[in-house]
């Protein structure tokens, strides 16, 4: 039977993949560059495949290296969870986290499950509100941490994920072909709404706002019922939606940036642990687009490569 993989080698491998550099990875794992190179040679010998190829000054993963990366992340996460489960000094207390409901629906199942397994003595209090409300909660000390839509004018947040912002309509209706486009948006201070309106105005498209709500559920219902068009980040796409593109007459939108905001807290260790966990999870979590309904394993999805949707793509059942 083959010997098990070396977790130190896998951690170094992940650092190289994330930084694109043996030198920067060596700084992260506190080893010399020659020691890192030796680790990777041994890992390649163990796998029996080349894992890296040169791309200018950076080190790019080969196809086999890309395959190994998802497994490596899962093994490292499982190792951390295992050690945490037997740590008598593990964290305990309560942490208050806020997130918009569209992010909560997509990201929280995986985040909460993994954080709770690693920190079973920490109680999570979750508040779902739009980003402007969460920013106010952070300023007033009502939240310890918030997952928000990043906006340079609203205060500093650490961007942990970027996604395309997409025009969406119902796959079963021709709503987007109407002369006056019916739209469903968030409240007037929603930056996605402002971005969409700017594009429509520049294109001189006729539109009217039929639905306005801070609830992602309401916006989604308006789109799926064929009553309106909207804009959503990739993570918020639902079965029965169709993505619209330039061929349909809809201009490109700016990316959605998802960030973490921290509040004043008496338990910085818990906040740091959750923030680190969220950043790692959102960096790796995928957007499911092709699996059959009911087949999703959120723990496995966290480590699969991001799949980008395309214009005119219809979202299948989950």
PDB file of C-alpha atoms in Angstrom:
ATOM      1  CA  UNK A   1       0.000   0.000   0.000  1.00  0.00           C
ATOM      2  CA  UNK A   2       1.279   3.470  -0.862  1.00  0.00           C
ATOM      3  CA  UNK A   3       2.387   5.759   1.967  1.00  0.00           C
ATOM      4  CA  UNK A   4      -0.032   8.565   2.888  1.00  0.00           C
ATOM      5  CA  UNK A   5       0.467  12.082   1.569  1.00  0.00           C
ATOM      6  CA  UNK A   6       2.483  14.530   3.652  1.00  0.00           C
ATOM      7  CA  UNK A   7       0.264  17.328   4.987  1.00  0.00           C
ATOM      8  CA  UNK A   8       3.181  19.773   5.221  1.00  0.00           C
ATOM      9  CA  UNK A   9       3.884  19.238   1.543  1.00  0.00           C
ATOM     10  CA  UNK A  10       0.212  19.786   0.732  1.00  0.00           C
ATOM     11  CA  UNK A  11       0.113  23.020   2.747  1.00  0.00           C
ATOM     12  CA  UNK A  12       3.149  24.301   0.862  1.00  0.00           C
ATOM     13  CA  UNK A  13       1.563  23.211  -2.426  1.00  0.00           C
ATOM     14  CA  UNK A  14      -1.576  25.224  -1.609  1.00  0.00           C
ATOM     15  CA  UNK A  15       0.511  28.300  -0.735  1.00  0.00           C
ATOM     16  CA  UNK A  16       2.329  28.110  -4.077  1.00  0.00           C
ATOM     17  CA  UNK A  17      -0.967  27.728  -5.925  1.00  0.00           C
ATOM     18  CA  UNK A  18      -2.466  30.731  -4.111  1.00  0.00           C
ATOM     19  CA  UNK A  19       0.546  33.040  -4.486  1.00  0.00           C
ATOM     20  CA  UNK A  20       1.864  31.809  -7.845  1.00  0.00           C
ATOM     21  CA  UNK A  21       5.368  31.982  -6.435  1.00  0.00           C
ATOM     22  CA  UNK A  22       7.737  29.572  -4.679  1.00  0.00           C
ATOM     23  CA  UNK A  23       9.392  32.568  -3.010  1.00  0.00           C
ATOM     24  CA  UNK A  24       6.196  34.020  -1.522  1.00  0.00           C
ATOM     25  CA  UNK A  25       5.009  30.557  -0.531  1.00  0.00           C
ATOM     26  CA  UNK A  26       8.303  29.974   1.296  1.00  0.00           C
ATOM     27  CA  UNK A  27       7.650  33.132   3.340  1.00  0.00           C
ATOM     28  CA  UNK A  28       4.135  31.957   4.197  1.00  0.00           C
ATOM     29  CA  UNK A  29       5.186  28.482   5.378  1.00  0.00           C
ATOM     30  CA  UNK A  30       8.403  29.769   7.035  1.00  0.00           C
ATOM     31  CA  UNK A  31      10.802  27.660   4.967  1.00  0.00           C
ATOM     32  CA  UNK A  32      13.648  28.427   2.632  1.00  0.00           C
ATOM     33  CA  UNK A  33      12.950  28.462  -1.095  1.00  0.00           C
ATOM     34  CA  UNK A  34      15.210  25.442  -1.591  1.00  0.00           C
ATOM     35  CA  UNK A  35      13.270  23.534   1.076  1.00  0.00           C
ATOM     36  CA  UNK A  36       9.993  24.406  -0.677  1.00  0.00           C
ATOM     37  CA  UNK A  37      11.382  23.241  -4.024  1.00  0.00           C
ATOM     38  CA  UNK A  38      12.486  19.969  -2.424  1.00  0.00           C
ATOM     39  CA  UNK A  39       9.019  19.491  -0.921  1.00  0.00           C
ATOM     40  CA  UNK A  40       7.390  19.925  -4.311  1.00  0.00           C
ATOM     41  CA  UNK A  41       9.795  17.540  -6.007  1.00  0.00           C
ATOM     42  CA  UNK A  42       8.931  14.914  -3.417  1.00  0.00           C
ATOM     43  CA  UNK A  43       5.213  15.607  -3.796  1.00  0.00           C
ATOM     44  CA  UNK A  44       5.453  15.259  -7.587  1.00  0.00           C
ATOM     45  CA  UNK A  45       7.323  11.983  -7.116  1.00  0.00           C
ATOM     46  CA  UNK A  46       4.622  10.824  -4.710  1.00  0.00           C
ATOM     47  CA  UNK A  47       1.788  11.769  -7.097  1.00  0.00           C
ATOM     48  CA  UNK A  48       3.700  10.589 -10.145  1.00  0.00           C
ATOM     49  CA  UNK A  49       2.671  13.643 -12.169  1.00  0.00           C
ATOM     50  CA  UNK A  50       4.113  17.133 -12.824  1.00  0.00           C
ATOM     51  CA  UNK A  51       2.206  19.693 -10.758  1.00  0.00           C
ATOM     52  CA  UNK A  52       3.646  22.999 -11.988  1.00  0.00           C
ATOM     53  CA  UNK A  53       4.652  24.645 -15.235  1.00  0.00           C
ATOM     54  CA  UNK A  54       6.319  28.009 -15.808  1.00  0.00           C
ATOM     55  CA  UNK A  55       4.146  30.895 -17.006  1.00  0.00           C
ATOM     56  CA  UNK A  56       6.481  33.850 -17.257  1.00  0.00           C
ATOM     57  CA  UNK A  57       7.683  34.575 -13.745  1.00  0.00           C
ATOM     58  CA  UNK A  58       4.879  32.721 -12.051  1.00  0.00           C
ATOM     59  CA  UNK A  59       4.328  29.025 -11.437  1.00  0.00           C
ATOM     60  CA  UNK A  60       1.114  27.828 -13.014  1.00  0.00           C
ATOM     61  CA  UNK A  61      -0.621  24.608 -12.025  1.00  0.00           C
ATOM     62  CA  UNK A  62      -0.731  21.842 -14.587  1.00  0.00           C
ATOM     63  CA  UNK A  63      -4.011  20.034 -15.192  1.00  0.00           C
ATOM     64  CA  UNK A  64      -2.939  17.373 -12.683  1.00  0.00           C
ATOM     65  CA  UNK A  65      -1.882  20.069 -10.214  1.00  0.00           C
ATOM     66  CA  UNK A  66      -5.286  21.686 -10.523  1.00  0.00           C
ATOM     67  CA  UNK A  67      -6.925  18.333  -9.747  1.00  0.00           C
ATOM     68  CA  UNK A  68      -4.725  17.849  -6.701  1.00  0.00           C
ATOM     69  CA  UNK A  69      -5.477  21.334  -5.347  1.00  0.00           C
ATOM     70  CA  UNK A  70      -9.102  20.579  -4.465  1.00  0.00           C
ATOM     71  CA  UNK A  71      -8.099  17.387  -2.662  1.00  0.00           C
ATOM     72  CA  UNK A  72      -5.271  19.177  -0.855  1.00  0.00           C
ATOM     73  CA  UNK A  73      -7.607  21.866   0.469  1.00  0.00           C
ATOM     74  CA  UNK A  74     -10.048  19.257   1.730  1.00  0.00           C
ATOM     75  CA  UNK A  75      -7.309  17.313   3.500  1.00  0.00           C
ATOM     76  CA  UNK A  76      -5.909  20.427   5.185  1.00  0.00           C
ATOM     77  CA  UNK A  77      -9.372  21.550   6.322  1.00  0.00           C
ATOM     78  CA  UNK A  78     -10.168  18.083   7.665  1.00  0.00           C
ATOM     79  CA  UNK A  79      -6.876  18.048   9.528  1.00  0.00           C
ATOM     80  CA  UNK A  80      -7.688  21.384  11.185  1.00  0.00           C
ATOM     81  CA  UNK A  81     -11.168  20.204  12.140  1.00  0.00           C
ATOM     82  CA  UNK A  82      -9.774  16.997  13.621  1.00  0.00           C
ATOM     83  CA  UNK A  83      -7.231  18.841  15.764  1.00  0.00           C
ATOM     84  CA  UNK A  84      -9.839  21.368  16.887  1.00  0.00           C
ATOM     85  CA  UNK A  85     -12.192  18.580  17.979  1.00  0.00           C
ATOM     86  CA  UNK A  86      -9.618  17.406  20.543  1.00  0.00           C
ATOM     87  CA  UNK A  87      -8.404  20.834  21.651  1.00  0.00           C
ATOM     88  CA  UNK A  88      -9.366  21.472  25.272  1.00  0.00           C
ATOM     89  CA  UNK A  89      -8.433  25.147  24.808  1.00  0.00           C
ATOM     90  CA  UNK A  90     -10.711  25.660  21.839  1.00  0.00           C
ATOM     91  CA  UNK A  91     -12.751  28.818  21.520  1.00  0.00           C
ATOM     92  CA  UNK A  92     -16.054  29.350  23.282  1.00  0.00           C
ATOM     93  CA  UNK A  93     -18.482  32.228  23.525  1.00  0.00           C
ATOM     94  CA  UNK A  94     -20.979  34.028  21.291  1.00  0.00           C
ATOM     95  CA  UNK A  95     -20.401  35.851  18.030  1.00  0.00           C
ATOM     96  CA  UNK A  96     -22.864  38.045  16.139  1.00  0.00           C
ATOM     97  CA  UNK A  97     -22.607  37.829  12.365  1.00  0.00           C
ATOM     98  CA  UNK A  98     -24.654  39.634   9.722  1.00  0.00           C
ATOM     99  CA  UNK A  99     -25.182  38.890   6.026  1.00  0.00           C
ATOM    100  CA  UNK A 100     -27.653  39.745   3.247  1.00  0.00           C
ATOM    101  CA  UNK A 101     -30.155  36.948   2.694  1.00  0.00           C
ATOM    102  CA  UNK A 102     -28.894  36.097  -0.812  1.00  0.00           C
ATOM    103  CA  UNK A 103     -25.394  35.450   0.563  1.00  0.00           C
ATOM    104  CA  UNK A 104     -26.876  33.589   3.522  1.00  0.00           C
ATOM    105  CA  UNK A 105     -28.808  31.258   1.256  1.00  0.00           C
ATOM    106  CA  UNK A 106     -25.761  30.303  -0.797  1.00  0.00           C
ATOM    107  CA  UNK A 107     -22.800  30.542   1.571  1.00  0.00           C
ATOM    108  CA  UNK A 108     -23.991  30.065   5.151  1.00  0.00           C
ATOM    109  CA  UNK A 109     -24.756  26.303   5.031  1.00  0.00           C
ATOM    110  CA  UNK A 110     -21.134  25.436   4.325  1.00  0.00           C
ATOM    111  CA  UNK A 111     -19.669  28.188   6.498  1.00  0.00           C
ATOM    112  CA  UNK A 112     -21.813  27.421   9.542  1.00  0.00           C
ATOM    113  CA  UNK A 113     -21.388  23.667   9.313  1.00  0.00           C
ATOM    114  CA  UNK A 114     -17.615  23.783   9.100  1.00  0.00           C
ATOM    115  CA  UNK A 115     -17.126  26.515  11.683  1.00  0.00           C
ATOM    116  CA  UNK A 116     -19.437  24.764  14.150  1.00  0.00           C
ATOM    117  CA  UNK A 117     -17.606  21.483  13.752  1.00  0.00           C
ATOM    118  CA  UNK A 118     -14.297  23.213  14.441  1.00  0.00           C
ATOM    119  CA  UNK A 119     -15.686  25.391  17.251  1.00  0.00           C
ATOM    120  CA  UNK A 120     -18.628  23.564  18.849  1.00  0.00           C
ATOM    121  CA  UNK A 121     -18.558  25.809  21.918  1.00  0.00           C
ATOM    122  CA  UNK A 122     -19.148  29.006  19.955  1.00  0.00           C
ATOM    123  CA  UNK A 123     -22.748  30.192  19.579  1.00  0.00           C
ATOM    124  CA  UNK A 124     -23.535  31.972  16.314  1.00  0.00           C
ATOM    125  CA  UNK A 125     -26.168  34.712  16.251  1.00  0.00           C
ATOM    126  CA  UNK A 126     -27.039  35.491  12.634  1.00  0.00           C
ATOM    127  CA  UNK A 127     -28.754  38.664  11.360  1.00  0.00           C
ATOM    128  CA  UNK A 128     -29.937  38.877   7.732  1.00  0.00           C
ATOM    129  CA  UNK A 129     -30.238  42.421   6.368  1.00  0.00           C
ATOM    130  CA  UNK A 130     -29.088  44.326   3.277  1.00  0.00           C
ATOM    131  CA  UNK A 131     -25.540  45.647   3.310  1.00  0.00           C
ATOM    132  CA  UNK A 132     -26.388  49.278   4.284  1.00  0.00           C
ATOM    133  CA  UNK A 133     -28.164  48.041   7.413  1.00  0.00           C
ATOM    134  CA  UNK A 134     -25.290  45.731   8.295  1.00  0.00           C
ATOM    135  CA  UNK A 135     -22.787  48.579   7.951  1.00  0.00           C
ATOM    136  CA  UNK A 136     -24.839  50.603  10.445  1.00  0.00           C
ATOM    137  CA  UNK A 137     -24.983  47.634  12.826  1.00  0.00           C
ATOM    138  CA  UNK A 138     -21.191  47.341  12.662  1.00  0.00           C
ATOM    139  CA  UNK A 139     -20.753  51.064  13.383  1.00  0.00           C
ATOM    140  CA  UNK A 140     -23.144  50.901  16.341  1.00  0.00           C
ATOM    141  CA  UNK A 141     -21.482  47.830  17.832  1.00  0.00           C
ATOM    142  CA  UNK A 142     -24.460  45.534  17.241  1.00  0.00           C
ATOM    143  CA  UNK A 143     -22.455  43.028  15.179  1.00  0.00           C
ATOM    144  CA  UNK A 144     -19.013  41.502  15.561  1.00  0.00           C
ATOM    145  CA  UNK A 145     -18.609  40.649  11.885  1.00  0.00           C
ATOM    146  CA  UNK A 146     -20.564  41.147   8.665  1.00  0.00           C
ATOM    147  CA  UNK A 147     -20.374  39.643   5.197  1.00  0.00           C
ATOM    148  CA  UNK A 148     -21.267  42.550   2.917  1.00  0.00           C
ATOM    149  CA  UNK A 149     -21.291  43.780  -0.649  1.00  0.00           C
ATOM    150  CA  UNK A 150     -18.112  45.838  -0.783  1.00  0.00           C
ATOM    151  CA  UNK A 151     -18.554  49.524  -1.502  1.00  0.00           C
ATOM    152  CA  UNK A 152     -15.642  51.947  -1.233  1.00  0.00           C
ATOM    153  CA  UNK A 153     -17.928  54.726  -0.006  1.00  0.00           C
ATOM    154  CA  UNK A 154     -19.446  52.728   2.869  1.00  0.00           C
ATOM    155  CA  UNK A 155     -16.298  51.984   4.799  1.00  0.00           C
ATOM    156  CA  UNK A 156     -13.527  49.477   4.695  1.00  0.00           C
ATOM    157  CA  UNK A 157     -14.157  45.797   4.168  1.00  0.00           C
ATOM    158  CA  UNK A 158     -11.744  43.032   3.289  1.00  0.00           C
ATOM    159  CA  UNK A 159     -12.710  41.708  -0.147  1.00  0.00           C
ATOM    160  CA  UNK A 160     -12.747  37.916  -0.038  1.00  0.00           C
ATOM    161  CA  UNK A 161     -14.597  37.068  -3.243  1.00  0.00           C
ATOM    162  CA  UNK A 162     -15.391  38.560  -6.659  1.00  0.00           C
ATOM    163  CA  UNK A 163     -18.268  37.447  -8.830  1.00  0.00           C
ATOM    164  CA  UNK A 164     -19.800  38.752 -12.053  1.00  0.00           C
ATOM    165  CA  UNK A 165     -23.024  40.711 -11.637  1.00  0.00           C
ATOM    166  CA  UNK A 166     -25.492  39.330 -14.180  1.00  0.00           C
ATOM    167  CA  UNK A 167     -28.726  40.332 -15.889  1.00  0.00           C
ATOM    168  CA  UNK A 168     -31.318  37.613 -15.239  1.00  0.00           C
ATOM    169  CA  UNK A 169     -34.777  36.806 -16.503  1.00  0.00           C
ATOM    170  CA  UNK A 170     -37.138  33.844 -16.435  1.00  0.00           C
ATOM    171  CA  UNK A 171     -36.185  30.940 -18.686  1.00  0.00           C
ATOM    172  CA  UNK A 172     -39.890  30.325 -19.305  1.00  0.00           C
ATOM    173  CA  UNK A 173     -40.942  33.846 -20.305  1.00  0.00           C
ATOM    174  CA  UNK A 174     -39.910  36.462 -22.880  1.00  0.00           C
ATOM    175  CA  UNK A 175     -39.873  39.291 -20.323  1.00  0.00           C
ATOM    176  CA  UNK A 176     -36.632  40.717 -21.708  1.00  0.00           C
ATOM    177  CA  UNK A 177     -38.246  41.235 -25.142  1.00  0.00           C
ATOM    178  CA  UNK A 178     -40.789  43.789 -23.929  1.00  0.00           C
ATOM    179  CA  UNK A 179     -40.465  47.320 -25.284  1.00  0.00           C
ATOM    180  CA  UNK A 180     -40.481  48.755 -21.777  1.00  0.00           C
ATOM    181  CA  UNK A 181     -38.429  46.489 -19.546  1.00  0.00           C
ATOM    182  CA  UNK A 182     -40.073  45.639 -16.210  1.00  0.00           C
ATOM    183  CA  UNK A 183     -37.395  45.614 -13.497  1.00  0.00           C
ATOM    184  CA  UNK A 184     -37.091  44.265  -9.963  1.00  0.00           C
ATOM    185  CA  UNK A 185     -34.386  45.843  -7.812  1.00  0.00           C
ATOM    186  CA  UNK A 186     -33.281  46.331  -4.252  1.00  0.00           C
ATOM    187  CA  UNK A 187     -33.955  49.580  -2.436  1.00  0.00           C
ATOM    188  CA  UNK A 188     -32.692  52.882  -3.988  1.00  0.00           C
ATOM    189  CA  UNK A 189     -29.428  52.718  -2.003  1.00  0.00           C
ATOM    190  CA  UNK A 190     -28.579  49.268  -3.455  1.00  0.00           C
ATOM    191  CA  UNK A 191     -25.345  49.517  -5.476  1.00  0.00           C
ATOM    192  CA  UNK A 192     -26.469  46.716  -7.835  1.00  0.00           C
ATOM    193  CA  UNK A 193     -29.594  48.743  -8.622  1.00  0.00           C
ATOM    194  CA  UNK A 194     -27.541  51.863  -9.316  1.00  0.00           C
ATOM    195  CA  UNK A 195     -25.145  49.930 -11.537  1.00  0.00           C
ATOM    196  CA  UNK A 196     -28.016  48.423 -13.553  1.00  0.00           C
ATOM    197  CA  UNK A 197     -29.791  51.760 -13.942  1.00  0.00           C
ATOM    198  CA  UNK A 198     -26.559  53.392 -15.121  1.00  0.00           C
ATOM    199  CA  UNK A 199     -26.158  50.749 -17.852  1.00  0.00           C
ATOM    200  CA  UNK A 200     -29.792  51.019 -18.955  1.00  0.00           C
ATOM    201  CA  UNK A 201     -29.614  54.809 -19.069  1.00  0.00           C
ATOM    202  CA  UNK A 202     -26.401  54.746 -21.108  1.00  0.00           C
ATOM    203  CA  UNK A 203     -28.019  52.341 -23.564  1.00  0.00           C
ATOM    204  CA  UNK A 204     -31.172  54.491 -23.650  1.00  0.00           C
ATOM    205  CA  UNK A 205     -33.319  51.455 -22.834  1.00  0.00           C
ATOM    206  CA  UNK A 206     -36.890  52.089 -21.725  1.00  0.00           C
ATOM    207  CA  UNK A 207     -37.638  50.505 -18.371  1.00  0.00           C
ATOM    208  CA  UNK A 208     -39.843  50.850 -15.328  1.00  0.00           C
ATOM    209  CA  UNK A 209     -39.213  49.571 -11.821  1.00  0.00           C
ATOM    210  CA  UNK A 210     -42.142  47.348 -10.844  1.00  0.00           C
ATOM    211  CA  UNK A 211     -40.726  45.785  -7.693  1.00  0.00           C
ATOM    212  CA  UNK A 212     -38.418  47.228  -5.063  1.00  0.00           C
ATOM    213  CA  UNK A 213     -37.432  45.220  -1.993  1.00  0.00           C
ATOM    214  CA  UNK A 214     -34.503  44.538   0.324  1.00  0.00           C
ATOM    215  CA  UNK A 215     -35.472  40.844   0.229  1.00  0.00           C
ATOM    216  CA  UNK A 216     -33.641  38.638  -2.275  1.00  0.00           C
ATOM    217  CA  UNK A 217     -36.560  36.210  -2.046  1.00  0.00           C
ATOM    218  CA  UNK A 218     -38.955  38.864  -3.400  1.00  0.00           C
ATOM    219  CA  UNK A 219     -36.614  39.802  -6.258  1.00  0.00           C
ATOM    220  CA  UNK A 220     -36.100  36.142  -7.151  1.00  0.00           C
ATOM    221  CA  UNK A 221     -39.860  35.516  -7.143  1.00  0.00           C
ATOM    222  CA  UNK A 222     -40.459  38.453  -9.486  1.00  0.00           C
ATOM    223  CA  UNK A 223     -37.864  37.127 -11.934  1.00  0.00           C
ATOM    224  CA  UNK A 224     -38.945  33.470 -11.864  1.00  0.00           C
ATOM    225  CA  UNK A 225     -42.593  34.382 -12.342  1.00  0.00           C
ATOM    226  CA  UNK A 226     -41.724  36.281 -15.511  1.00  0.00           C
ATOM    227  CA  UNK A 227     -42.863  39.609 -14.068  1.00  0.00           C
ATOM    228  CA  UNK A 228     -39.495  41.363 -14.136  1.00  0.00           C
ATOM    229  CA  UNK A 229     -35.803  41.345 -15.003  1.00  0.00           C
ATOM    230  CA  UNK A 230     -33.158  41.930 -12.375  1.00  0.00           C
ATOM    231  CA  UNK A 231     -29.434  41.811 -11.683  1.00  0.00           C
ATOM    232  CA  UNK A 232     -27.918  39.226  -9.364  1.00  0.00           C
ATOM    233  CA  UNK A 233     -24.433  38.017  -8.492  1.00  0.00           C
ATOM    234  CA  UNK A 234     -23.519  34.601  -9.774  1.00  0.00           C
ATOM    235  CA  UNK A 235     -24.008  32.999  -6.355  1.00  0.00           C
ATOM    236  CA  UNK A 236     -27.672  34.077  -6.298  1.00  0.00           C
ATOM    237  CA  UNK A 237     -28.716  32.403  -9.577  1.00  0.00           C
ATOM    238  CA  UNK A 238     -31.633  30.013  -9.233  1.00  0.00           C
ATOM    239  CA  UNK A 239     -33.161  27.165 -11.251  1.00  0.00           C
ATOM    240  CA  UNK A 240     -35.362  28.493 -14.028  1.00  0.00           C
ATOM    241  CA  UNK A 241     -33.350  31.672 -14.570  1.00  0.00           C
ATOM    242  CA  UNK A 242     -31.745  32.699 -17.834  1.00  0.00           C
ATOM    243  CA  UNK A 243     -28.624  34.865 -17.972  1.00  0.00           C
ATOM    244  CA  UNK A 244     -28.841  37.758 -20.436  1.00  0.00           C
ATOM    245  CA  UNK A 245     -25.863  39.194 -22.311  1.00  0.00           C
ATOM    246  CA  UNK A 246     -24.858  41.737 -24.905  1.00  0.00           C
ATOM    247  CA  UNK A 247     -26.503  39.698 -27.671  1.00  0.00           C
ATOM    248  CA  UNK A 248     -29.796  40.335 -25.854  1.00  0.00           C
ATOM    249  CA  UNK A 249     -29.076  44.051 -25.674  1.00  0.00           C
ATOM    250  CA  UNK A 250     -27.841  44.190 -22.075  1.00  0.00           C
ATOM    251  CA  UNK A 251     -24.515  45.869 -21.367  1.00  0.00           C
ATOM    252  CA  UNK A 252     -21.819  44.561 -19.071  1.00  0.00           C
ATOM    253  CA  UNK A 253     -22.147  45.190 -15.343  1.00  0.00           C
ATOM    254  CA  UNK A 254     -19.339  45.683 -12.807  1.00  0.00           C
ATOM    255  CA  UNK A 255     -18.215  42.756 -10.696  1.00  0.00           C
ATOM    256  CA  UNK A 256     -19.817  42.112  -7.337  1.00  0.00           C
ATOM    257  CA  UNK A 257     -17.215  42.276  -4.566  1.00  0.00           C
ATOM    258  CA  UNK A 258     -18.013  40.440  -1.337  1.00  0.00           C
ATOM    259  CA  UNK A 259     -16.169  41.600   1.750  1.00  0.00           C
ATOM    260  CA  UNK A 260     -15.847  41.111   5.488  1.00  0.00           C
ATOM    261  CA  UNK A 261     -16.382  43.981   7.932  1.00  0.00           C
ATOM    262  CA  UNK A 262     -15.311  43.702  11.556  1.00  0.00           C
ATOM    263  CA  UNK A 263     -16.849  45.505  14.494  1.00  0.00           C
ATOM    264  CA  UNK A 264     -15.547  46.312  17.945  1.00  0.00           C
ATOM    265  CA  UNK A 265     -15.593  43.109  19.945  1.00  0.00           C
ATOM    266  CA  UNK A 266     -14.483  41.756  23.286  1.00  0.00           C
ATOM    267  CA  UNK A 267     -13.714  38.385  21.685  1.00  0.00           C
ATOM    268  CA  UNK A 268     -11.269  39.105  18.844  1.00  0.00           C
ATOM    269  CA  UNK A 269     -10.021  35.506  18.797  1.00  0.00           C
ATOM    270  CA  UNK A 270     -13.461  34.213  17.786  1.00  0.00           C
ATOM    271  CA  UNK A 271     -13.933  36.982  15.224  1.00  0.00           C
ATOM    272  CA  UNK A 272     -10.515  36.279  13.713  1.00  0.00           C
ATOM    273  CA  UNK A 273     -11.259  32.554  13.537  1.00  0.00           C
ATOM    274  CA  UNK A 274     -14.617  33.066  11.823  1.00  0.00           C
ATOM    275  CA  UNK A 275     -13.251  35.700   9.432  1.00  0.00           C
ATOM    276  CA  UNK A 276     -10.417  33.397   8.436  1.00  0.00           C
ATOM    277  CA  UNK A 277     -12.836  30.537   7.948  1.00  0.00           C
ATOM    278  CA  UNK A 278     -15.185  32.654   5.788  1.00  0.00           C
ATOM    279  CA  UNK A 279     -12.306  33.925   3.650  1.00  0.00           C
ATOM    280  CA  UNK A 280     -11.044  30.396   3.039  1.00  0.00           C
ATOM    281  CA  UNK A 281     -14.524  29.071   2.315  1.00  0.00           C
ATOM    282  CA  UNK A 282     -15.529  31.829  -0.108  1.00  0.00           C
ATOM    283  CA  UNK A 283     -12.198  31.591  -1.877  1.00  0.00           C
ATOM    284  CA  UNK A 284     -12.932  27.986  -2.773  1.00  0.00           C
ATOM    285  CA  UNK A 285     -16.696  27.578  -2.866  1.00  0.00           C
ATOM    286  CA  UNK A 286     -18.122  26.965  -6.327  1.00  0.00           C
ATOM    287  CA  UNK A 287     -21.276  28.045  -8.114  1.00  0.00           C
ATOM    288  CA  UNK A 288     -23.319  24.942  -8.957  1.00  0.00           C
ATOM    289  CA  UNK A 289     -24.746  25.030 -12.453  1.00  0.00           C
ATOM    290  CA  UNK A 290     -25.153  21.545 -13.827  1.00  0.00           C
ATOM    291  CA  UNK A 291     -25.976  19.027 -11.125  1.00  0.00           C
ATOM    292  CA  UNK A 292     -29.377  17.436 -10.734  1.00  0.00           C
ATOM    293  CA  UNK A 293     -31.892  18.603  -8.170  1.00  0.00           C
ATOM    294  CA  UNK A 294     -31.155  17.549  -4.625  1.00  0.00           C
ATOM    295  CA  UNK A 295     -27.669  16.272  -5.413  1.00  0.00           C
ATOM    296  CA  UNK A 296     -25.526  18.992  -3.894  1.00  0.00           C
ATOM    297  CA  UNK A 297     -22.962  18.247  -1.218  1.00  0.00           C
ATOM    298  CA  UNK A 298     -21.992  21.658   0.153  1.00  0.00           C
ATOM    299  CA  UNK A 299     -18.914  20.245   1.892  1.00  0.00           C
ATOM    300  CA  UNK A 300     -17.606  18.923  -1.411  1.00  0.00           C
ATOM    301  CA  UNK A 301     -18.691  22.009  -3.371  1.00  0.00           C
ATOM    302  CA  UNK A 302     -16.424  24.169  -1.266  1.00  0.00           C
ATOM    303  CA  UNK A 303     -13.394  22.678  -2.923  1.00  0.00           C
ATOM    304  CA  UNK A 304     -14.420  22.373  -6.548  1.00  0.00           C
ATOM    305  CA  UNK A 305     -13.185  24.783  -9.181  1.00  0.00           C
ATOM    306  CA  UNK A 306     -15.329  27.799  -9.974  1.00  0.00           C
ATOM    307  CA  UNK A 307     -17.532  27.378 -13.042  1.00  0.00           C
ATOM    308  CA  UNK A 308     -18.529  30.580 -14.800  1.00  0.00           C
ATOM    309  CA  UNK A 309     -21.975  30.936 -16.298  1.00  0.00           C
ATOM    310  CA  UNK A 310     -22.404  32.395 -19.768  1.00  0.00           C
ATOM    311  CA  UNK A 311     -24.968  34.635 -21.385  1.00  0.00           C
ATOM    312  CA  UNK A 312     -28.131  32.770 -22.478  1.00  0.00           C
ATOM    313  CA  UNK A 313     -27.326  29.950 -20.082  1.00  0.00           C
ATOM    314  CA  UNK A 314     -30.414  28.552 -18.393  1.00  0.00           C
ATOM    315  CA  UNK A 315     -30.079  27.457 -14.801  1.00  0.00           C
ATOM    316  CA  UNK A 316     -31.132  23.826 -14.334  1.00  0.00           C
ATOM    317  CA  UNK A 317     -32.888  22.473 -11.259  1.00  0.00           C
ATOM    318  CA  UNK A 318     -30.829  22.184  -8.092  1.00  0.00           C
TER     319      UNK A 318
END
